[in-house]
Amino acid sequence: MFAPPVKLTDRQQELLAYLRQHQREQGVMPSTRDIQRHFGFSSQTAAMSHLRALEKKGVIQRHPHKARAVVFPEDLQREEIVDIPLYGHIAAGYAEMQQQEPDGTLSLDAATIGVNRGSKAFALRVRGESMIGVNICDGDIAILEVKEPRPRDIVAALIDGETTLKRYLVENGRAFLRAENPAFPDLMPDEELQVQGVLKTLIRRMD
Amino acid sequence: MFAPPVKLTDRQQELLAYLRQHQREQGVMPSTRDIQRHFGFSSQTAAMSHLRALEKKGVIQRHPHKARAVVFPEDLQREEIVDIPLYGHIAAGYAEMQQQEPDGTLSLDAATIGVNRGSKAFALRVRGESMIGVNICDGDIAILEVKEPRPRDIVAALIDGETTLKRYLVENGRAFLRAENPAFPDLMPDEELQVQGVLKTLIRRMD
DNA sequence: AAGAACGCTGGACGAGCGAACAGTTAATAT
DNA sequence: ATATTAACTGTTCGCTCGTCCAGCGTTCTT
């Protein structure tokens, strides 16, 4: 439910900022006494009063009679967030990958990247220009889902112990990888092709 | 702090799923009595027992002696999430844009897109092939920050009452827009160029 | 000027809530 | 076979916590 911005007093903004900060740092909302202590109020009902005003302006919601039950409406409306580990170097299947510490983590809502919370997903950085024919650039972040590839899917797969991002093709019952750049040859695996994941979403920083 | 996956019993997984669900739907964690009611336990201490076990396995954290104070460790570690409104059609400056209901919302961590929580940002869909020279494709989602452009930034700007995504250039003290595709001419505004935002990040679904 | 909103003080109440403790039975690990 | 873990029941306690009520002074709106 879209809500245009509302006017808050300076003090109300301070209160709101404190709620956000506390939630970020502690993982839970503060109680009215936490708020009292933080702002140096003599009475906890000053906190109550502010919460009531913020609720009236629609920027928070409260569950009556429950401790720590302040809610940001946008938290309720948000699509479920998925944490995607970003690996710098992968030389393994997904099971081993999970045991490896990632280089970082991306967090996005599930709908944006087309990956459900329960699905296994990971991210890696595109290296080189082998997929430039479909506008996939060196340095892009590729988000992949661990699942069976269909022909023409773009996949991350293991070739000679290294992960590569290519188009997955099947000819004469034989799976292989093709670049989207004529300067790069097809890759035929010696054994069965080990696909690590199927490309779902691409992210590129432009600044 | 990276933690490899741990083994949970079936019941523990049910408990964990309930915690997630309750938090998503209500915005706050359940109390031990909420958990008791949900699972049909005769005693609230069954819930306590499960929470203790989950905490021991590291998949939740708890603040002692505080109500509803179960925390998912990954929530604490996550970069701050930013909700970016996605507009289908923009024929205005940012102030008017804010009053308009967006077509949807993207939620991403601030570090991934290079936009701080306090900054004003919005998203729109790329239309056409005018920026294909820098691998920006029709249908891509562009995330922009409202700020002053520097020469060579890619910006969303108003031309003839329509928003367009182009490279911002300044020559002889005159600002104008250039496509990254020779098939598209430079765009010189009749009046002062109204820039809506500067491109920060591009997102593309590949499936 | 009057009324409403803002931003607090202060006190007291009772329900919500985590926690401690004791225990049982079943399943799993050694 | 024994020990440990899992999954609960059951009772009680005391603290945390939101809520109500009364009020004051200041600022803003009509």
CSV table of N, CA and C in Angstrom, one decimal, chain B residues 38-187:
chain,number,residue,atom,x,y,z
B,38,HIS,N,0.7,-22.0,18.5
B,38,HIS,CA,0.8,-22.4,17.2
B,38,HIS,C,1.0,-23.9,17.0
B,39,PHE,N,1.9,-24.5,17.8
B,39,PHE,CA,2.2,-25.9,17.7
B,39,PHE,C,1.3,-26.8,18.6
B,40,GLY,N,0.5,-26.2,19.4
B,40,GLY,CA,-0.4,-27.0,20.2
B,40,GLY,C,0.3,-27.6,21.4
B,41,PHE,N,1.3,-27.0,21.8
B,41,PHE,CA,2.0,-27.5,23.0
B,41,PHE,C,1.1,-27.3,24.3
B,42,SER,N,1.2,-28.2,25.3
B,42,SER,CA,0.5,-27.9,26.5
B,42,SER,C,1.3,-27.0,27.4
B,43,SER,N,2.5,-26.8,27.1
B,43,SER,CA,3.4,-26.0,28.0
B,43,SER,C,4.3,-25.1,27.2
B,44,GLN,N,4.4,-23.9,27.6
B,44,GLN,CA,5.2,-22.9,26.9
B,44,GLN,C,6.7,-23.2,27.0
B,45,THR,N,7.0,-24.1,27.9
B,45,THR,CA,8.4,-24.4,28.1
B,45,THR,C,8.9,-25.4,27.0
B,46,ALA,N,8.0,-26.0,26.3
B,46,ALA,CA,8.4,-26.7,25.1
B,46,ALA,C,9.0,-25.8,24.1
B,47,ALA,N,8.4,-24.6,23.9
B,47,ALA,CA,8.9,-23.6,23.0
B,47,ALA,C,10.3,-23.1,23.5
B,48,MET,N,10.4,-22.9,24.8
B,48,MET,CA,11.7,-22.4,25.4
B,48,MET,C,12.8,-23.4,25.0
B,49,SER,N,12.4,-24.7,25.2
B,49,SER,CA,13.4,-25.8,25.0
B,49,SER,C,13.9,-25.8,23.5
B,50,HIS,N,12.9,-25.6,22.6
B,50,HIS,CA,13.3,-25.5,21.2
B,50,HIS,C,14.2,-24.3,20.9
B,51,LEU,N,13.8,-23.2,21.4
B,51,LEU,CA,14.6,-22.0,21.2
B,51,LEU,C,16.0,-22.1,21.7
B,52,ARG,N,16.1,-22.8,22.9
B,52,ARG,CA,17.4,-23.0,23.5
B,52,ARG,C,18.3,-23.9,22.5
B,53,ALA,N,17.6,-24.9,22.0
B,53,ALA,CA,18.4,-25.8,21.1
B,53,ALA,C,18.8,-25.1,19.8
B,54,LEU,N,17.9,-24.3,19.2
B,54,LEU,CA,18.2,-23.5,18.0
B,54,LEU,C,19.3,-22.5,18.2
B,55,GLU,N,19.3,-21.9,19.4
B,55,GLU,CA,20.3,-21.0,19.8
B,55,GLU,C,21.6,-21.7,19.9
B,56,LYS,N,21.6,-22.9,20.5
B,56,LYS,CA,22.8,-23.7,20.7
B,56,LYS,C,23.4,-24.0,19.3
B,57,LYS,N,22.6,-24.3,18.3
B,57,LYS,CA,23.1,-24.6,17.0
B,57,LYS,C,23.4,-23.3,16.2
B,58,GLY,N,23.2,-22.2,16.7
B,58,GLY,CA,23.7,-21.0,16.1
B,58,GLY,C,22.7,-20.4,15.1
B,59,VAL,N,21.6,-21.0,14.9
B,59,VAL,CA,20.7,-20.4,13.8
B,59,VAL,C,19.8,-19.3,14.3
B,60,ILE,N,19.7,-19.1,15.6
B,60,ILE,CA,19.1,-17.9,16.2
B,60,ILE,C,19.9,-17.4,17.3
B,61,GLN,N,19.7,-16.2,17.6
B,61,GLN,CA,20.2,-15.6,18.9
B,61,GLN,C,19.1,-15.1,19.7
B,62,ARG,N,19.4,-15.0,21.0
B,62,ARG,CA,18.3,-14.4,21.9
B,62,ARG,C,18.9,-13.4,22.8
B,63,HIS,N,18.1,-12.4,23.1
B,63,HIS,CA,18.4,-11.4,24.1
B,63,HIS,C,17.8,-12.0,25.4
B,64,PRO,N,18.6,-12.2,26.5
B,64,PRO,CA,18.0,-12.8,27.7
B,64,PRO,C,17.0,-11.8,28.4
B,65,HIS,N,15.9,-12.4,28.9
B,65,HIS,CA,15.0,-11.6,29.7
B,65,HIS,C,14.2,-10.6,29.0
B,66,LYS,N,14.2,-10.7,27.7
B,66,LYS,CA,13.4,-9.7,26.9
B,66,LYS,C,12.4,-10.5,26.0
B,67,ALA,N,11.2,-9.9,26.0
B,67,ALA,CA,10.1,-10.5,25.2
B,67,ALA,C,10.3,-10.4,23.7
B,68,ARG,N,10.0,-11.4,23.0
B,68,ARG,CA,10.0,-11.4,21.6
B,68,ARG,C,11.4,-11.0,21.0
B,69,ALA,N,12.4,-11.5,21.7
B,69,ALA,CA,13.8,-11.0,21.3
B,69,ALA,C,14.6,-12.1,20.7
B,70,VAL,N,14.0,-12.8,19.9
B,70,VAL,CA,14.8,-13.8,19.0
B,70,VAL,C,15.2,-13.1,17.8
B,71,VAL,N,16.5,-13.4,17.4
B,71,VAL,CA,17.1,-12.7,16.3
B,71,VAL,C,17.7,-13.7,15.3
B,72,PHE,N,17.6,-13.5,14.0
B,72,PHE,CA,18.3,-14.3,13.1
B,72,PHE,C,19.7,-13.7,12.9
B,73,PRO,N,20.7,-14.4,13.1
B,73,PRO,CA,22.1,-13.8,12.9
B,73,PRO,C,22.3,-13.1,11.5
B,74,GLU,N,21.7,-13.7,10.5
B,74,GLU,CA,21.9,-13.1,9.2
B,74,GLU,C,21.2,-11.8,9.1
B,75,ASP,N,20.2,-11.5,9.9
B,75,ASP,CA,19.5,-10.2,9.9
B,75,ASP,C,20.5,-9.2,10.4
B,76,LEU,N,21.3,-9.6,11.4
B,76,LEU,CA,22.2,-8.6,12.0
B,76,LEU,C,23.4,-8.3,11.1
B,77,GLN,N,23.8,-9.3,10.3
B,77,GLN,CA,24.9,-9.2,9.4
B,77,GLN,C,24.6,-8.5,8.1
B,78,ARG,N,23.4,-8.4,7.7
B,78,ARG,CA,23.0,-8.0,6.4
B,78,ARG,C,23.2,-6.4,6.3
B,79,GLU,N,23.7,-6.0,5.2
B,79,GLU,CA,23.7,-4.6,4.9
B,79,GLU,C,22.3,-4.0,4.9
B,80,GLU,N,22.2,-2.8,5.2
B,80,GLU,CA,20.9,-2.1,5.2
B,80,GLU,C,20.2,-2.2,3.9
B,81,ILE,N,18.9,-2.6,4.0
B,81,ILE,CA,18.1,-2.8,2.8
B,81,ILE,C,17.5,-1.4,2.4
B,82,VAL,N,17.5,-1.2,1.2
B,82,VAL,CA,16.8,0.0,0.6
B,82,VAL,C,15.7,-0.4,-0.3
B,83,ASP,N,14.5,0.3,-0.1
B,83,ASP,CA,13.4,0.0,-1.0
B,83,ASP,C,13.3,1.0,-2.1
B,84,ILE,N,13.5,0.6,-3.3
B,84,ILE,CA,13.5,1.5,-4.5
B,84,ILE,C,12.2,1.4,-5.3
B,85,PRO,N,11.5,2.5,-5.4
B,85,PRO,CA,10.2,2.5,-6.2
B,85,PRO,C,10.6,2.4,-7.6
B,86,LEU,N,9.8,1.5,-8.3
B,86,LEU,CA,10.0,1.3,-9.7
B,86,LEU,C,8.8,2.0,-10.5
B,87,TYR,N,9.1,3.0,-11.3
B,87,TYR,CA,8.1,3.7,-12.0
B,87,TYR,C,8.0,3.2,-13.4
B,88,GLY,N,6.8,3.1,-13.9
B,88,GLY,CA,6.6,2.8,-15.3
B,88,GLY,C,6.7,4.0,-16.2
B,89,HIS,N,6.2,5.1,-15.7
B,89,HIS,CA,6.1,6.3,-16.6
B,89,HIS,C,6.4,7.5,-15.7
B,90,ILE,N,7.3,8.3,-16.1
B,90,ILE,CA,7.6,9.5,-15.3
B,90,ILE,C,7.6,10.7,-16.2
B,91,ALA,N,6.9,11.7,-15.8
B,91,ALA,CA,6.8,12.9,-16.6
B,91,ALA,C,7.0,14.1,-15.7
B,92,ALA,N,7.8,13.9,-14.7
B,92,ALA,CA,7.9,14.9,-13.6
B,92,ALA,C,9.3,14.9,-13.0
B,93,GLY,N,9.5,15.9,-12.1
B,93,GLY,CA,10.7,15.9,-11.3
B,93,GLY,C,10.5,15.0,-10.1
B,94,TYR,N,11.6,14.9,-9.3
B,94,TYR,CA,11.6,13.9,-8.2
B,94,TYR,C,10.5,14.2,-7.2
B,95,ALA,N,10.2,15.5,-6.9
B,95,ALA,CA,9.3,15.8,-5.9
B,95,ALA,C,7.9,15.3,-6.2
B,96,GLU,N,7.5,15.5,-7.5
B,96,GLU,CA,6.2,15.0,-7.9
B,96,GLU,C,6.2,13.5,-8.0
B,97,MET,N,7.3,13.0,-8.4
B,97,MET,CA,7.4,11.5,-8.5
B,97,MET,C,7.1,10.8,-7.2
B,98,GLN,N,7.5,11.4,-6.1
B,98,GLN,CA,7.3,10.8,-4.8
B,98,GLN,C,5.8,10.7,-4.5
B,99,GLN,N,5.0,11.6,-5.1
B,99,GLN,CA,3.6,11.6,-4.8
B,99,GLN,C,2.9,10.6,-5.6
B,100,GLN,N,3.6,10.0,-6.6
B,100,GLN,CA,3.0,9.1,-7.5
B,100,GLN,C,3.1,7.7,-7.0
B,101,GLU,N,2.1,6.9,-7.2
B,101,GLU,CA,2.2,5.5,-6.8
B,101,GLU,C,3.1,4.7,-7.8
B,102,PRO,N,4.2,4.0,-7.3
B,102,PRO,CA,5.0,3.3,-8.2
B,102,PRO,C,4.4,2.0,-8.7
B,103,ASP,N,5.0,1.5,-9.8
B,103,ASP,CA,4.5,0.2,-10.3
B,103,ASP,C,4.9,-0.9,-9.5
B,104,GLY,N,5.9,-0.7,-8.7
B,104,GLY,CA,6.5,-1.8,-7.9
B,104,GLY,C,7.6,-1.3,-7.0
B,105,THR,N,8.2,-2.2,-6.3
B,105,THR,CA,9.3,-1.8,-5.5
B,105,THR,C,10.4,-2.9,-5.5
B,106,LEU,N,11.7,-2.4,-5.6
B,106,LEU,CA,12.8,-3.3,-5.5
B,106,LEU,C,13.4,-3.1,-4.2
B,107,SER,N,13.9,-4.2,-3.6
B,107,SER,CA,14.6,-4.1,-2.3
B,107,SER,C,15.9,-4.7,-2.4
B,108,LEU,N,16.9,-4.0,-2.1
B,108,LEU,CA,18.3,-4.5,-2.2
B,108,LEU,C,19.2,-3.9,-1.1
B,109,ASP,N,20.3,-4.5,-0.8
B,109,ASP,CA,21.2,-4.0,0.2
B,109,ASP,C,21.9,-2.8,-0.4
B,110,ALA,N,22.1,-1.8,0.4
B,110,ALA,CA,22.6,-0.5,0.0
B,110,ALA,C,24.0,-0.6,-0.7
B,111,ALA,N,24.8,-1.5,-0.2
B,111,ALA,CA,26.2,-1.6,-0.7
B,111,ALA,C,26.2,-2.1,-2.1
B,112,THR,N,25.3,-3.0,-2.5
B,112,THR,CA,25.2,-3.6,-3.8
B,112,THR,C,24.9,-2.6,-4.9
B,113,ILE,N,24.1,-1.6,-4.5
B,113,ILE,CA,23.7,-0.6,-5.6
B,113,ILE,C,24.4,0.7,-5.4
B,114,GLY,N,25.1,0.9,-4.3
B,114,GLY,CA,25.9,2.1,-4.1
B,114,GLY,C,25.0,3.3,-3.8
B,115,VAL,N,23.9,3.1,-3.1
B,115,VAL,CA,23.0,4.1,-2.7
B,115,VAL,C,22.8,4.0,-1.2
B,116,ASN,N,23.0,5.1,-0.5
B,116,ASN,CA,22.8,5.1,1.0
B,116,ASN,C,21.3,5.2,1.3
B,117,ARG,N,21.0,4.7,2.5
B,117,ARG,CA,19.6,4.7,2.9
B,117,ARG,C,19.0,6.1,2.9
B,118,GLY,N,19.7,7.1,3.2
B,118,GLY,CA,19.2,8.4,3.3
B,118,GLY,C,19.0,9.1,1.9
B,119,SER,N,19.7,8.5,0.9
B,119,SER,CA,19.6,9.1,-0.4
B,119,SER,C,18.3,8.8,-1.1
B,120,LYS,N,17.9,9.7,-2.0
B,120,LYS,CA,16.7,9.5,-2.8
B,120,LYS,C,17.1,8.7,-4.0
B,121,ALA,N,16.3,7.7,-4.2
B,121,ALA,CA,16.6,6.9,-5.4
B,121,ALA,C,15.3,6.3,-6.0
B,122,PHE,N,15.3,6.0,-7.2
B,122,PHE,CA,14.2,5.4,-7.9
B,122,PHE,C,14.7,4.5,-9.0
B,123,ALA,N,13.8,3.7,-9.5
B,123,ALA,CA,14.1,2.8,-10.6
B,123,ALA,C,13.2,3.0,-11.7
B,124,LEU,N,13.6,2.7,-13.0
B,124,LEU,CA,12.8,2.7,-14.1
B,124,LEU,C,13.3,1.6,-15.1
B,125,ARG,N,12.4,1.3,-16.1
B,125,ARG,CA,12.8,0.3,-17.1
B,125,ARG,C,13.4,1.0,-18.3
B,126,VAL,N,14.5,0.4,-18.8
B,126,VAL,CA,15.1,0.9,-20.0
B,126,VAL,C,14.1,0.5,-21.2
B,127,ARG,N,13.9,1.5,-22.1
B,127,ARG,CA,13.1,1.3,-23.3
B,127,ARG,C,13.9,1.6,-24.5
B,128,GLY,N,14.1,0.6,-25.4
B,128,GLY,CA,14.7,0.8,-26.6
B,128,GLY,C,16.2,0.4,-26.6
B,129,GLU,N,16.9,0.8,-27.7
B,129,GLU,CA,18.3,0.3,-27.9
B,129,GLU,C,19.3,1.5,-27.9
B,130,SER,N,18.9,2.6,-27.4
B,130,SER,CA,19.7,3.8,-27.6
B,130,SER,C,21.0,3.7,-26.8
B,131,MET,N,21.0,2.9,-25.8
B,131,MET,CA,22.3,2.8,-25.0
B,131,MET,C,23.0,1.4,-25.1
B,132,ILE,N,22.7,0.7,-26.2
B,132,ILE,CA,23.2,-0.6,-26.4
B,132,ILE,C,24.7,-0.6,-26.6
B,133,GLY,N,25.3,0.5,-27.0
B,133,GLY,CA,26.7,0.7,-27.1
B,133,GLY,C,27.5,0.5,-25.8
B,134,VAL,N,26.8,0.7,-24.7
B,134,VAL,CA,27.4,0.3,-23.4
B,134,VAL,C,26.7,-0.8,-22.7
B,135,ASN,N,26.1,-1.7,-23.6
B,135,ASN,CA,25.5,-2.9,-23.1
B,135,ASN,C,24.3,-2.7,-22.1
B,136,ILE,N,23.6,-1.6,-22.3
B,136,ILE,CA,22.4,-1.4,-21.6
B,136,ILE,C,21.2,-1.8,-22.5
B,137,CYS,N,20.4,-2.8,-22.1
B,137,CYS,CA,19.4,-3.4,-23.0
B,137,CYS,C,18.0,-2.9,-22.7
B,138,ASP,N,17.2,-3.0,-23.7
B,138,ASP,CA,15.8,-2.8,-23.6
B,138,ASP,C,15.3,-3.8,-22.5
B,139,GLY,N,14.5,-3.3,-21.5
B,139,GLY,CA,13.9,-4.1,-20.5
B,139,GLY,C,14.8,-4.2,-19.2
B,140,ASP,N,16.0,-3.7,-19.3
B,140,ASP,CA,16.8,-3.7,-18.1
B,140,ASP,C,16.2,-2.7,-17.1
B,141,ILE,N,16.4,-3.0,-15.8
B,141,ILE,CA,16.0,-2.1,-14.7
B,141,ILE,C,17.2,-1.2,-14.4
B,142,ALA,N,16.9,0.1,-14.4
B,142,ALA,CA,18.0,1.1,-14.1
B,142,ALA,C,17.6,1.7,-12.7
B,143,ILE,N,18.6,1.7,-11.8
B,143,ILE,CA,18.4,2.3,-10.5
B,143,ILE,C,19.2,3.6,-10.5
B,144,LEU,N,18.5,4.7,-10.2
B,144,LEU,CA,19.1,6.0,-10.2
B,144,LEU,C,19.1,6.7,-8.9
B,145,GLU,N,20.1,7.5,-8.7
B,145,GLU,CA,20.1,8.3,-7.5
B,145,GLU,C,19.8,9.8,-7.9
B,146,VAL,N,19.1,10.5,-7.1
B,146,VAL,CA,18.8,11.9,-7.3
B,146,VAL,C,19.9,12.7,-6.8
B,147,LYS,N,20.7,13.2,-7.8
B,147,LYS,CA,21.9,14.0,-7.4
B,147,LYS,C,22.3,14.8,-8.7
B,148,GLU,N,23.2,15.7,-8.5
B,148,GLU,CA,23.8,16.5,-9.6
B,148,GLU,C,24.6,15.6,-10.5
B,149,PRO,N,24.4,15.6,-11.8
B,149,PRO,CA,25.2,14.8,-12.7
B,149,PRO,C,26.6,15.4,-12.9
B,150,ARG,N,27.5,14.6,-13.2
B,150,ARG,CA,28.8,15.0,-13.7
B,150,ARG,C,28.9,14.7,-15.2
B,151,PRO,N,29.6,15.5,-15.9
B,151,PRO,CA,29.8,15.1,-17.4
B,151,PRO,C,30.1,13.6,-17.5
B,152,ARG,N,29.5,13.0,-18.5
B,152,ARG,CA,29.7,11.6,-18.8
B,152,ARG,C,28.9,10.6,-17.9
B,153,ASP,N,28.3,11.1,-16.9
B,153,ASP,CA,27.3,10.2,-16.2
B,153,ASP,C,26.2,9.8,-17.1
B,154,ILE,N,25.6,8.7,-16.9
B,154,ILE,CA,24.4,8.3,-17.6
B,154,ILE,C,23.3,8.7,-16.7
B,155,VAL,N,22.3,9.4,-17.2
B,155,VAL,CA,21.3,10.0,-16.4
B,155,VAL,C,19.9,9.8,-17.0
B,156,ALA,N,18.9,9.8,-16.2
B,156,ALA,CA,17.5,9.9,-16.6
B,156,ALA,C,17.1,11.4,-16.6
B,157,ALA,N,16.6,11.9,-17.7
B,157,ALA,CA,16.3,13.3,-17.8
B,157,ALA,C,15.0,13.5,-18.6
B,158,LEU,N,14.4,14.7,-18.4
B,158,LEU,CA,13.1,15.0,-19.0
B,158,LEU,C,13.4,15.7,-20.4
B,159,ILE,N,12.9,15.1,-21.4
B,159,ILE,CA,13.0,15.7,-22.8
B,159,ILE,C,11.5,15.7,-23.3
B,160,ASP,N,11.0,16.9,-23.6
B,160,ASP,CA,9.7,16.9,-24.2
B,160,ASP,C,8.7,16.2,-23.3
B,161,GLY,N,8.8,16.4,-22.0
B,161,GLY,CA,7.9,15.8,-21.0
B,161,GLY,C,8.0,14.3,-20.9
B,162,GLU,N,9.0,13.7,-21.5
B,162,GLU,CA,9.2,12.3,-21.3
B,162,GLU,C,10.6,12.0,-20.7
B,163,THR,N,10.7,10.9,-20.0
B,163,THR,CA,11.9,10.6,-19.4
B,163,THR,C,12.8,9.7,-20.3
B,164,THR,N,14.0,10.0,-20.4
B,164,THR,CA,14.9,9.2,-21.3
B,164,THR,C,16.2,9.0,-20.6
B,165,LEU,N,16.8,7.8,-20.9
B,165,LEU,CA,18.1,7.5,-20.3
B,165,LEU,C,19.2,7.7,-21.3
B,166,LYS,N,20.2,8.6,-21.0
B,166,LYS,CA,21.2,8.9,-21.9
B,166,LYS,C,22.5,9.3,-21.2
B,167,ARG,N,23.6,9.5,-22.0
B,167,ARG,CA,24.8,10.0,-21.4
B,167,ARG,C,24.7,11.6,-21.3
B,168,TYR,N,25.1,12.1,-20.2
B,168,TYR,CA,25.0,13.6,-19.9
B,168,TYR,C,26.4,14.2,-20.3
B,169,LEU,N,26.3,15.1,-21.3
B,169,LEU,CA,27.5,15.8,-21.7
B,169,LEU,C,27.4,17.3,-21.6
B,170,VAL,N,28.5,18.0,-21.5
B,170,VAL,CA,28.5,19.5,-21.4
B,170,VAL,C,29.5,20.0,-22.4
B,171,GLU,N,29.0,20.8,-23.4
B,171,GLU,CA,30.0,21.4,-24.3
B,171,GLU,C,29.6,22.9,-24.5
B,172,ASN,N,30.7,23.7,-24.4
B,172,ASN,CA,30.5,25.1,-24.5
B,172,ASN,C,29.4,25.6,-23.5
B,173,GLY,N,29.5,25.0,-22.3
B,173,GLY,CA,28.6,25.4,-21.2
B,173,GLY,C,27.2,25.0,-21.4
B,174,ARG,N,27.0,24.1,-22.4
B,174,ARG,CA,25.6,23.7,-22.7
B,174,ARG,C,25.5,22.2,-22.4
B,175,ALA,N,24.5,21.8,-21.6
B,175,ALA,CA,24.3,20.4,-21.2
B,175,ALA,C,23.4,19.8,-22.3
B,176,PHE,N,23.7,18.5,-22.7
B,176,PHE,CA,22.8,17.8,-23.6
B,176,PHE,C,22.9,16.3,-23.4
B,177,LEU,N,22.2,15.5,-24.1
B,177,LEU,CA,22.1,14.1,-23.9
B,177,LEU,C,22.6,13.4,-25.2
B,178,ARG,N,23.4,12.3,-25.0
B,178,ARG,CA,23.9,11.6,-26.1
B,178,ARG,C,23.6,10.1,-25.9
B,179,ALA,N,23.1,9.5,-27.0
B,179,ALA,CA,22.8,8.0,-27.0
B,179,ALA,C,24.2,7.3,-27.1
B,180,GLU,N,24.2,6.0,-26.7
B,180,GLU,CA,25.4,5.2,-26.9
B,180,GLU,C,25.0,4.2,-28.0
B,181,ASN,N,24.5,4.8,-29.1
B,181,ASN,CA,24.1,4.0,-30.3
B,181,ASN,C,24.1,5.1,-31.5
B,182,PRO,N,24.9,4.9,-32.5
B,182,PRO,CA,25.0,5.9,-33.5
B,182,PRO,C,23.7,6.1,-34.3
B,183,ALA,N,22.7,5.2,-34.1
B,183,ALA,CA,21.4,5.4,-34.8
B,183,ALA,C,20.5,6.4,-34.1
B,184,PHE,N,21.0,6.9,-33.0
B,184,PHE,CA,20.1,7.9,-32.2
B,184,PHE,C,20.9,9.3,-32.2
B,185,PRO,N,20.2,10.4,-32.5
B,185,PRO,CA,20.8,11.7,-32.5
B,185,PRO,C,21.0,12.2,-31.1
B,186,ASP,N,21.9,13.2,-31.0
B,186,ASP,CA,22.0,13.9,-29.7
B,186,ASP,C,20.7,14.7,-29.4
B,187,LEU,N,20.4,14.8,-28.1
B,187,LEU,CA,19.2,15.5,-27.7
B,187,LEU,C,19.6,16.8,-27.0
